[in-house]
């Protein structure tokens, strides 16, 4: 905005500038506010490609993965609106370069990419590249990939790094570029490639599914970032950095939640099917019980109706009340049963009010039934009768008859006390059963809940255990990988250093030989210095390589017959010029019994040469003497000198790597400090032992043993 | 006597170094910068000896040695591999692939010629 104001001001005559600016300022503020509010809900476009679990599209079509979780979290805090643009990896990078999108996730930093995109500084992830292969591939190191077909994601740093790595080992590997890791793993499963490069995240997640295993070949741990378009403001990477640092400091943050989510296996909860079956069966039982209860009720009512008919027919003999009532409600006729019921002599009943002994609450309904019977011809009612034995319930029925012109109602009363009680009992029981079922259902539900909780807890414990195991295996693999990486690095380094040394040593030799023309004395002296330095460097490289092989337990020694006497004499011959130069007396004594042995000639000579050159190096005057003879059942070789000697406390650590007794700036003697530790390891591999003795100021004695070959011939 | 030596090597400095050493001693040096060119040159030029670098782009030295051993015309020409000491089993692999001998890098200009000449006479006259 300042720029805009200044721009406008510069176009206006100086005198008018102030006035114009005053006029403009409200406008400026409005525009400024608009810009601010736009910034508050900034739209950020993010590329998406398929590289689970780092970034991918879920089954439901949602952008997912670690990078998505993190940018979503940042967007939420910053008030950004995110828009995702799916495509392949190459398309994403292309769009980012053109400025069609603002951010691309999962981009490794390179100086070349830095020219095209902007990067933030705090890595989102650090991921190792690793070689995966079908189970049982037997791939133990990168050398085992020679002559193999290796699939790798196209246009990646991973592929380029691997190409260089393979070239530096002189390996002949056919690289097959693939568009995504899924295709790669499918090819591996189908046997269309022998091995594939992927990142550990993807490998851990999918290798098992495809029947693949991780090989020990790991390389190039690379940090991964969001790359921002050059068109986007510099603010984007800065905000991402700030938020990432915050996220990484809080163990409860979305960052760690995402890591946990995408690097542990998914756990799905399911209610066991037997719980469902029992629920269903119980429901069925309830229906069945209800059905039976209702059915029985209907049957009883039918029986009752039948009995009523029977009672009407056989009046007196029936076990029930029989009566005839006139229009005024008085008893006209009755049977014995009814008299007995009323505790009266039959004669006393004549003209009795039919409602006399009816329970007060039932009087009205009986009266209505009687009048109904007169009116419509038939009626029935239940009523309680007060008797000396207590309250009894009857079902009374009545039917209108015409007796010689006088309307009467003929009826009967059947005692239903027990039935009524049973009915009530049944009802109560039914209620109880329902309650019981309900109670059981609740218990079952509680059990279900408990079970489900238990299942959840168990799977949580299981997934925690699994995560812990994965962590453990991961840590172990990481440690081993670091070791392998170190060895591989040292081997590559030593190999790469050798190439320029070839030129240095070669041309120095040519010049010193005077092949291109004669050298003056000064030039000769200087060329000799170059030669000595180069030779020293070469020795250093060889020693470092030996140590790396020893540490990686890759150093192997041969076992072949050779003449030890010849080897010893040759070693002494090799160092003789050095001894002569210092005016030392170099002598050798090989006992007559020493001859052909089974061992590694090259390594035995290396040990002898090392001890001899050490002795010469640390001896200013006097002699160096080598003896070789059978002693105590093995071949003992001893190198004695009259040099400076070694202090007692130093004797113990001279076989440790990078130890030279006088170390640091006070170092007087050239050397790597590796020679003796290599000698010790070599002697041990060859089945012998090495020891050192010394008197300070008088000299040192180094001796090593070799096993005597068993007599087979 | 055939004093022609074929050197298959992609590194310019190495080429120059070896050519210089050999030419100073009166040998004629034929150069090839990769495997296929080397094989073609061997057939066309019939050198007395082939110096073969192992770390070649594309087709590596082992493959070149195997191919050379399949060609009846050049099968008797000695091949001296110029190997790197760094890798375990390099020399064994060179001999397995059909090389007659090997020289370790970096080469020693003082002994290089004598090593070569040993195989020139041992390899017989291939012309």
CSV table of C-alpha atoms in Angstrom, one decimal, chain A residues 143 146 167-172 491 494-496 498-510 512-513 515-517 531 538 542 545-546 549 554 556 602-603 606, chain B residues 7 9 11 13-14 16-18 20-21 24-25 53-56 58-60 62-63 82-88 90-91 93 102 104-111 113:
chain,number,residue,atom,x,y,z
A,143,UNK,CA,26.1,-56.0,-3.9
A,146,UNK,CA,24.0,-56.8,-9.2
A,167,UNK,CA,27.5,-46.9,-10.1
A,168,UNK,CA,30.0,-46.3,-7.4
A,169,UNK,CA,29.9,-50.0,-6.6
A,170,UNK,CA,30.2,-50.9,-10.3
A,171,UNK,CA,26.9,-52.7,-10.1
A,172,UNK,CA,25.0,-53.6,-13.2
A,491,UNK,CA,33.7,-48.4,1.4
A,494,UNK,CA,37.7,-45.2,0.0
A,495,UNK,CA,36.8,-46.3,-3.5
A,496,UNK,CA,36.1,-42.7,-4.6
A,498,UNK,CA,41.4,-44.0,-5.0
A,499,UNK,CA,40.5,-42.6,-8.4
A,500,UNK,CA,42.2,-39.2,-8.1
A,501,UNK,CA,45.1,-40.9,-6.3
A,502,UNK,CA,45.6,-43.0,-9.4
A,503,UNK,CA,46.5,-39.8,-11.2
A,504,UNK,CA,48.5,-38.3,-8.4
A,505,UNK,CA,50.7,-41.3,-7.9
A,506,UNK,CA,50.9,-42.2,-11.5
A,507,UNK,CA,52.0,-38.8,-12.8
A,508,UNK,CA,54.3,-38.2,-9.8
A,509,UNK,CA,56.0,-41.5,-10.7
A,510,UNK,CA,56.3,-40.5,-14.4
A,512,UNK,CA,60.2,-38.7,-11.0
A,513,UNK,CA,61.4,-41.2,-13.6
A,515,UNK,CA,60.1,-39.6,-18.6
A,516,UNK,CA,58.8,-36.2,-19.8
A,517,UNK,CA,62.3,-34.6,-19.2
A,531,UNK,CA,55.0,-39.2,-3.8
A,538,UNK,CA,46.8,-44.5,0.1
A,542,UNK,CA,43.5,-48.9,2.9
A,545,UNK,CA,38.8,-49.6,4.6
A,546,UNK,CA,40.2,-52.5,6.6
A,549,UNK,CA,35.4,-54.2,7.1
A,554,UNK,CA,33.0,-58.4,6.5
A,556,UNK,CA,37.5,-62.5,5.4
A,602,UNK,CA,48.6,-61.3,1.7
A,603,UNK,CA,47.5,-60.7,5.3
A,606,UNK,CA,50.6,-57.2,5.8
B,7,UNK,CA,43.2,-50.0,-23.2
B,9,UNK,CA,38.9,-47.1,-19.9
B,11,UNK,CA,38.6,-42.0,-17.3
B,13,UNK,CA,43.3,-39.0,-16.9
B,14,UNK,CA,43.9,-42.8,-16.6
B,16,UNK,CA,46.5,-40.4,-20.7
B,17,UNK,CA,48.7,-41.8,-17.8
B,18,UNK,CA,48.8,-45.3,-19.2
B,20,UNK,CA,52.1,-42.0,-21.8
B,21,UNK,CA,53.8,-44.8,-19.9
B,24,UNK,CA,57.4,-43.9,-23.8
B,25,UNK,CA,58.4,-47.6,-23.9
B,53,UNK,CA,39.1,-51.1,-16.6
B,54,UNK,CA,36.3,-52.7,-14.5
B,55,UNK,CA,34.2,-49.7,-13.6
B,56,UNK,CA,32.9,-48.8,-17.1
B,58,UNK,CA,26.9,-49.4,-19.0
B,59,UNK,CA,28.5,-52.7,-19.7
B,60,UNK,CA,31.0,-53.3,-16.9
B,62,UNK,CA,33.4,-58.3,-16.2
B,63,UNK,CA,30.8,-58.4,-19.0
B,82,UNK,CA,42.7,-52.8,-13.8
B,83,UNK,CA,40.7,-53.3,-10.6
B,84,UNK,CA,39.9,-51.4,-7.5
B,85,UNK,CA,41.0,-53.0,-4.3
B,86,UNK,CA,38.0,-51.5,-2.4
B,87,UNK,CA,35.5,-54.2,-3.1
B,88,UNK,CA,35.7,-57.7,-1.6
B,90,UNK,CA,36.9,-58.0,-7.2
B,91,UNK,CA,40.0,-59.8,-8.4
B,93,UNK,CA,35.5,-62.0,-10.1
B,102,UNK,CA,44.8,-58.0,-12.6
B,104,UNK,CA,45.3,-52.8,-8.6
B,105,UNK,CA,44.6,-49.1,-8.8
B,106,UNK,CA,46.3,-46.8,-8.2
B,107,UNK,CA,49.0,-48.2,-10.6
B,108,UNK,CA,52.6,-47.8,-9.7
B,109,UNK,CA,54.4,-46.3,-12.7
B,110,UNK,CA,57.7,-47.9,-11.6
B,111,UNK,CA,56.4,-51.5,-11.7
B,113,UNK,CA,55.6,-51.8,-17.3
